[in-house]
Amino acid sequence: GDSVTQMEGPVTLSEEAFLTINCTYTATGYPSLFWYVQYPGEGLQLLLKATKADDKGSNKGFEATYRKETTSFHLEKGSVQVSDSAVYFCALSDPLTGANSKLTFGKGITLSVRP
Amino acid sequence: DTGVSQDPRHKITKRGQNVTFRCDPISEHNRLYWYRQTLGQGPEFLTYFQNEAQLEKSRLLSDRFSAERPKGSFSTLEIQRTEQGDSAMYLCASSLGGGAGNEQFFGPGTRLTVL
């Protein structure tokens, strides 16, 4: 079945450091890929997405490129801020597992950014 | 703000009791999803509605769980004879239309603790 694997956390960085959070996936078809973020005390919200191979999703300085050859969707940011401290979830939606567009999530990784 | 709302935000109950949670999606969204999230894990799909029709249920959804969306608007999730293993965050999400690339909007969740 479909699955998403995220790198182990937590991750602690200093402000302005470069961020990479790894995500790889297994899917039956050609999924859409997402990064969701959960800030402290808030609900999950979409950070960015990519719906086909080689697409790059971007938002708030974060980027991720859909790499079909390596089945990866790594999240990057060139200079993190304290306000980026949150839990980050990689997810996929696979049209071949049903038209319901349900999301399959990774375990999530906690990012803490120090001033 | 007309985002997804969930009620209650927290529920503490004793083992064996029944509990019911409510989700109000974004008003024009025809799709509604329930997910469950345990500590240190990503959300896991439970069930999905398109309008009032429940179109898919996960194997995670035992026969103690039932969900309804009677008029295609709000939804309820009931757990009968709760067990300690039911302790989790229950998340509701909604989306407009189908398609694997459609964004799901999440509510803040209902945290259930079964004593």
Tab-separated table of C-alpha atoms in Angstrom:
chain	number	residue	atom	x	y	z
A	1	GLY	CA	0.000	0.000	0.000
A	2	ASP	CA	0.880	3.651	-0.058
A	3	SER	CA	3.313	4.977	2.524
A	4	VAL	CA	5.342	8.061	3.370
A	5	THR	CA	8.648	7.985	5.214
A	6	GLN	CA	10.091	11.054	6.882
A	7	MET	CA	13.501	11.489	8.410
A	8	GLU	CA	13.720	11.034	12.156
A	9	GLY	CA	13.488	14.069	14.358
A	10	PRO	CA	13.430	16.337	16.178
A	11	VAL	CA	15.480	18.923	14.335
A	12	THR	CA	16.949	21.953	16.099
A	13	LEU	CA	18.504	24.771	14.094
A	14	SER	CA	19.751	28.269	14.701
A	15	GLU	CA	17.953	31.155	13.043
A	16	GLU	CA	19.042	31.736	9.420
A	17	ALA	CA	20.318	28.163	9.046
A	18	PHE	CA	19.515	26.074	5.965
A	19	LEU	CA	16.782	23.476	6.384
A	20	THR	CA	16.266	20.150	4.646
A	21	ILE	CA	13.615	17.680	5.767
A	22	ASN	CA	13.666	14.426	3.830
A	23	CYS	CA	10.539	12.674	2.595
A	24	THR	CA	10.235	9.579	0.426
A	25	TYR	CA	7.113	7.782	-0.654
A	26	THR	CA	5.713	4.530	-1.996
A	27	ALA	CA	2.570	4.671	-4.095
A	28	THR	CA	0.625	2.538	-6.531
A	29	GLY	CA	-0.038	5.277	-9.032
A	30	TYR	CA	1.223	8.783	-9.627
A	31	PRO	CA	0.353	10.603	-6.439
A	32	SER	CA	0.059	14.237	-5.558
A	33	LEU	CA	2.479	15.244	-2.819
A	34	PHE	CA	1.986	17.686	0.021
A	35	TRP	CA	3.719	19.269	2.958
A	36	TYR	CA	1.433	20.199	5.831
A	37	VAL	CA	2.557	22.205	8.854
A	38	GLN	CA	1.163	22.350	12.370
A	39	TYR	CA	2.141	25.392	14.396
A	40	PRO	CA	1.859	25.172	18.188
A	41	GLY	CA	-1.774	25.222	19.257
A	42	GLU	CA	-3.096	25.286	15.700
A	43	GLY	CA	-4.556	22.820	13.221
A	44	LEU	CA	-2.825	21.306	10.224
A	45	GLN	CA	-2.478	23.629	7.278
A	46	LEU	CA	-1.185	23.110	3.789
A	47	LEU	CA	2.287	24.520	3.253
A	48	LEU	CA	2.855	23.508	-0.378
A	49	LYS	CA	2.025	20.825	-2.909
A	50	ALA	CA	3.074	19.320	-6.234
A	51	THR	CA	0.819	17.268	-8.444
A	52	LYS	CA	3.173	15.822	-11.066
A	53	ALA	CA	6.779	14.849	-11.560
A	54	ASP	CA	9.338	17.687	-11.619
A	55	ASP	CA	6.798	20.183	-10.258
A	56	LYS	CA	8.143	22.475	-7.558
A	57	GLY	CA	5.843	23.611	-4.801
A	58	SER	CA	6.763	26.752	-2.895
A	59	ASN	CA	5.347	28.925	-0.138
A	60	LYS	CA	6.710	31.175	2.628
A	61	GLY	CA	10.265	30.568	1.460
A	62	PHE	CA	9.874	26.787	1.583
A	63	GLU	CA	10.329	24.664	-1.542
A	64	ALA	CA	9.960	21.008	-2.469
A	65	THR	CA	10.431	19.307	-5.837
A	66	TYR	CA	8.523	16.175	-6.892
A	67	ARG	CA	11.231	13.680	-7.876
A	68	LYS	CA	9.673	10.604	-9.452
A	69	GLU	CA	12.995	8.893	-10.113
A	70	THR	CA	13.922	8.935	-6.422
A	71	THR	CA	10.301	8.936	-5.122
A	72	SER	CA	11.143	11.909	-2.957
A	73	PHE	CA	9.690	15.278	-1.982
A	74	HIS	CA	12.262	16.877	0.314
A	75	LEU	CA	11.390	20.174	1.989
A	76	GLU	CA	13.980	22.976	1.945
A	77	LYS	CA	14.308	26.523	3.176
A	78	GLY	CA	17.343	28.680	2.769
A	79	SER	CA	17.075	30.649	6.007
A	80	VAL	CA	14.784	29.515	8.808
A	81	GLN	CA	13.167	31.830	11.323
A	82	VAL	CA	12.019	31.254	14.873
A	83	SER	CA	8.452	31.466	13.584
A	84	ASP	CA	9.066	28.332	11.472
A	85	SER	CA	9.137	26.221	14.633
A	86	ALA	CA	6.385	23.667	14.077
A	87	VAL	CA	5.671	20.053	13.182
A	88	TYR	CA	5.998	19.255	9.476
A	89	PHE	CA	4.152	16.394	7.788
A	90	CYS	CA	4.770	14.994	4.342
A	91	ALA	CA	1.695	13.430	2.725
A	92	LEU	CA	0.446	11.936	-0.511
A	93	SER	CA	-2.847	11.404	-2.258
A	94	ASP	CA	-2.907	8.522	-4.708
A	95	PRO	CA	-5.681	8.512	-7.321
A	96	LEU	CA	-5.242	4.792	-7.942
A	97	THR	CA	-6.267	3.922	-4.382
A	98	GLY	CA	-9.630	5.540	-4.833
A	99	ALA	CA	-11.250	8.725	-5.965
A	100	ASN	CA	-11.678	9.923	-2.408
A	101	SER	CA	-8.361	11.778	-2.373
A	102	LYS	CA	-7.583	10.580	1.153
A	103	LEU	CA	-4.209	11.647	2.463
A	104	THR	CA	-1.507	9.260	3.641
A	105	PHE	CA	0.829	11.014	6.078
A	106	GLY	CA	4.336	10.484	7.331
A	107	LYS	CA	5.034	10.537	11.073
A	108	GLY	CA	5.920	14.203	11.102
A	109	ILE	CA	9.046	15.939	12.314
A	110	THR	CA	9.355	18.655	14.924
A	111	LEU	CA	11.468	21.654	13.966
A	112	SER	CA	12.725	24.029	16.642
A	113	VAL	CA	14.538	27.186	15.598
A	114	ARG	CA	16.677	28.992	18.181
A	115	PRO	CA	17.129	32.770	18.066
B	1	ASP	CA	-13.350	33.062	10.031
B	2	THR	CA	-15.299	30.274	8.313
B	3	GLY	CA	-12.762	27.467	8.609
B	4	VAL	CA	-13.433	23.926	9.754
B	5	SER	CA	-14.615	23.783	13.346
B	6	GLN	CA	-14.788	20.830	15.725
B	7	ASP	CA	-16.545	20.370	19.006
B	8	PRO	CA	-15.585	19.623	21.696
B	9	ARG	CA	-11.886	20.433	21.623
B	10	HIS	CA	-11.180	18.082	24.507
B	11	LYS	CA	-13.084	15.110	25.869
B	12	ILE	CA	-12.209	12.971	28.874
B	13	THR	CA	-14.299	9.875	29.388
B	14	LYS	CA	-14.225	6.615	31.256
B	15	ARG	CA	-13.712	3.322	29.507
B	16	GLY	CA	-16.974	1.873	28.281
B	17	GLN	CA	-18.736	5.201	27.797
B	18	ASN	CA	-19.980	6.488	24.444
B	19	VAL	CA	-18.715	9.754	22.997
B	20	THR	CA	-19.780	11.860	20.026
B	21	PHE	CA	-17.786	14.498	18.207
B	22	ARG	CA	-19.028	17.099	15.770
B	23	CYS	CA	-17.377	18.641	12.736
B	24	ASP	CA	-18.601	21.655	10.778
B	25	PRO	CA	-16.798	21.894	7.436
B	26	ILE	CA	-16.292	24.955	5.281
B	27	SER	CA	-19.779	25.660	4.033
B	28	GLU	CA	-19.394	25.051	0.300
B	29	HIS	CA	-17.190	21.962	0.676
B	30	ASN	CA	-18.839	18.739	-0.435
B	31	ARG	CA	-16.162	16.362	0.824
B	32	LEU	CA	-15.528	15.657	4.493
B	33	TYR	CA	-12.865	13.420	6.012
B	34	TRP	CA	-12.151	12.045	9.472
B	35	TYR	CA	-8.615	11.185	10.549
B	36	ARG	CA	-7.130	9.936	13.808
B	37	GLN	CA	-3.729	11.006	15.112
B	38	THR	CA	-1.901	9.338	17.976
B	39	LEU	CA	1.138	10.746	19.731
B	40	GLY	CA	4.218	10.833	17.554
B	41	GLN	CA	2.359	9.688	14.447
B	42	GLY	CA	0.854	11.368	11.441
B	43	PRO	CA	-2.899	11.437	10.915
B	44	GLU	CA	-4.485	8.201	9.673
B	45	PHE	CA	-7.547	8.145	7.441
B	46	LEU	CA	-10.750	6.857	9.027
B	47	THR	CA	-13.629	7.669	6.710
B	48	TYR	CA	-14.855	10.005	4.007
B	49	PHE	CA	-18.128	11.563	2.853
B	50	GLN	CA	-19.132	13.100	-0.389
B	51	ASN	CA	-22.163	15.176	0.466
B	52	GLU	CA	-24.251	12.889	2.730
B	53	ALA	CA	-22.901	9.609	1.363
B	54	GLN	CA	-20.220	7.766	3.304
B	55	LEU	CA	-18.110	6.358	0.497
B	56	GLU	CA	-15.198	4.709	2.242
B	57	LYS	CA	-14.275	3.440	5.681
B	58	SER	CA	-10.803	2.437	6.779
B	59	ARG	CA	-10.149	-0.915	8.392
B	60	LEU	CA	-9.117	1.200	11.403
B	61	LEU	CA	-12.794	2.021	11.873
B	62	SER	CA	-14.096	-0.823	14.001
B	63	ASP	CA	-17.796	-1.512	14.417
B	64	ARG	CA	-17.738	0.609	17.589
B	65	PHE	CA	-17.218	3.658	15.403
B	66	SER	CA	-19.953	5.259	13.351
B	67	ALA	CA	-19.992	8.473	11.380
B	68	GLU	CA	-22.838	10.391	9.801
B	69	ARG	CA	-23.326	13.445	7.676
B	70	PRO	CA	-27.103	13.589	7.518
B	71	LYS	CA	-27.691	16.676	5.396
B	72	GLY	CA	-24.371	16.899	3.682
B	73	SER	CA	-23.243	19.657	6.012
B	74	PHE	CA	-21.934	18.891	9.529
B	75	SER	CA	-20.759	15.428	10.486
B	76	THR	CA	-20.685	13.442	13.711
B	77	LEU	CA	-18.318	10.683	14.768
B	78	GLU	CA	-19.525	8.417	17.549
B	79	ILE	CA	-17.431	5.918	19.448
B	80	GLN	CA	-19.341	3.349	21.482
B	81	ARG	CA	-17.925	1.478	24.459
B	82	THR	CA	-14.703	3.468	24.408
B	83	GLU	CA	-11.401	1.735	25.100
B	84	GLN	CA	-8.106	3.191	26.260
B	85	GLY	CA	-6.687	2.555	22.804
B	86	ASP	CA	-9.195	5.051	21.406
B	87	SER	CA	-7.311	7.883	23.102
B	88	ALA	CA	-6.124	10.099	20.259
B	89	MET	CA	-6.687	13.366	18.433
B	90	TYR	CA	-9.616	13.104	16.015
B	91	LEU	CA	-9.253	15.428	13.053
B	92	CYS	CA	-11.853	16.526	10.565
B	93	ALA	CA	-11.014	17.966	7.150
B	94	SER	CA	-13.044	19.214	4.221
B	95	SER	CA	-12.388	19.913	0.570
B	96	LEU	CA	-14.178	21.255	-2.457
B	97	GLY	CA	-14.530	18.655	-5.157
B	98	GLY	CA	-12.353	15.695	-5.870
B	99	GLY	CA	-8.984	15.146	-7.427
B	100	ALA	CA	-5.809	14.003	-5.771
B	101	GLY	CA	-4.378	17.518	-5.834
B	102	ASN	CA	-7.225	19.190	-3.978
B	103	GLU	CA	-6.324	20.838	-0.695
B	104	GLN	CA	-7.943	19.517	2.444
B	105	PHE	CA	-8.621	22.069	5.166
B	106	PHE	CA	-8.275	20.735	8.679
B	107	GLY	CA	-10.059	21.613	11.872
B	108	PRO	CA	-8.301	22.015	15.231
B	109	GLY	CA	-9.184	18.475	16.292
B	110	THR	CA	-10.894	16.855	19.271
B	111	ARG	CA	-8.520	15.328	21.785
B	112	LEU	CA	-10.053	12.238	23.389
B	113	THR	CA	-8.680	10.772	26.599
B	114	VAL	CA	-10.146	7.475	27.769
B	115	LEU	CA	-9.406	6.700	31.408
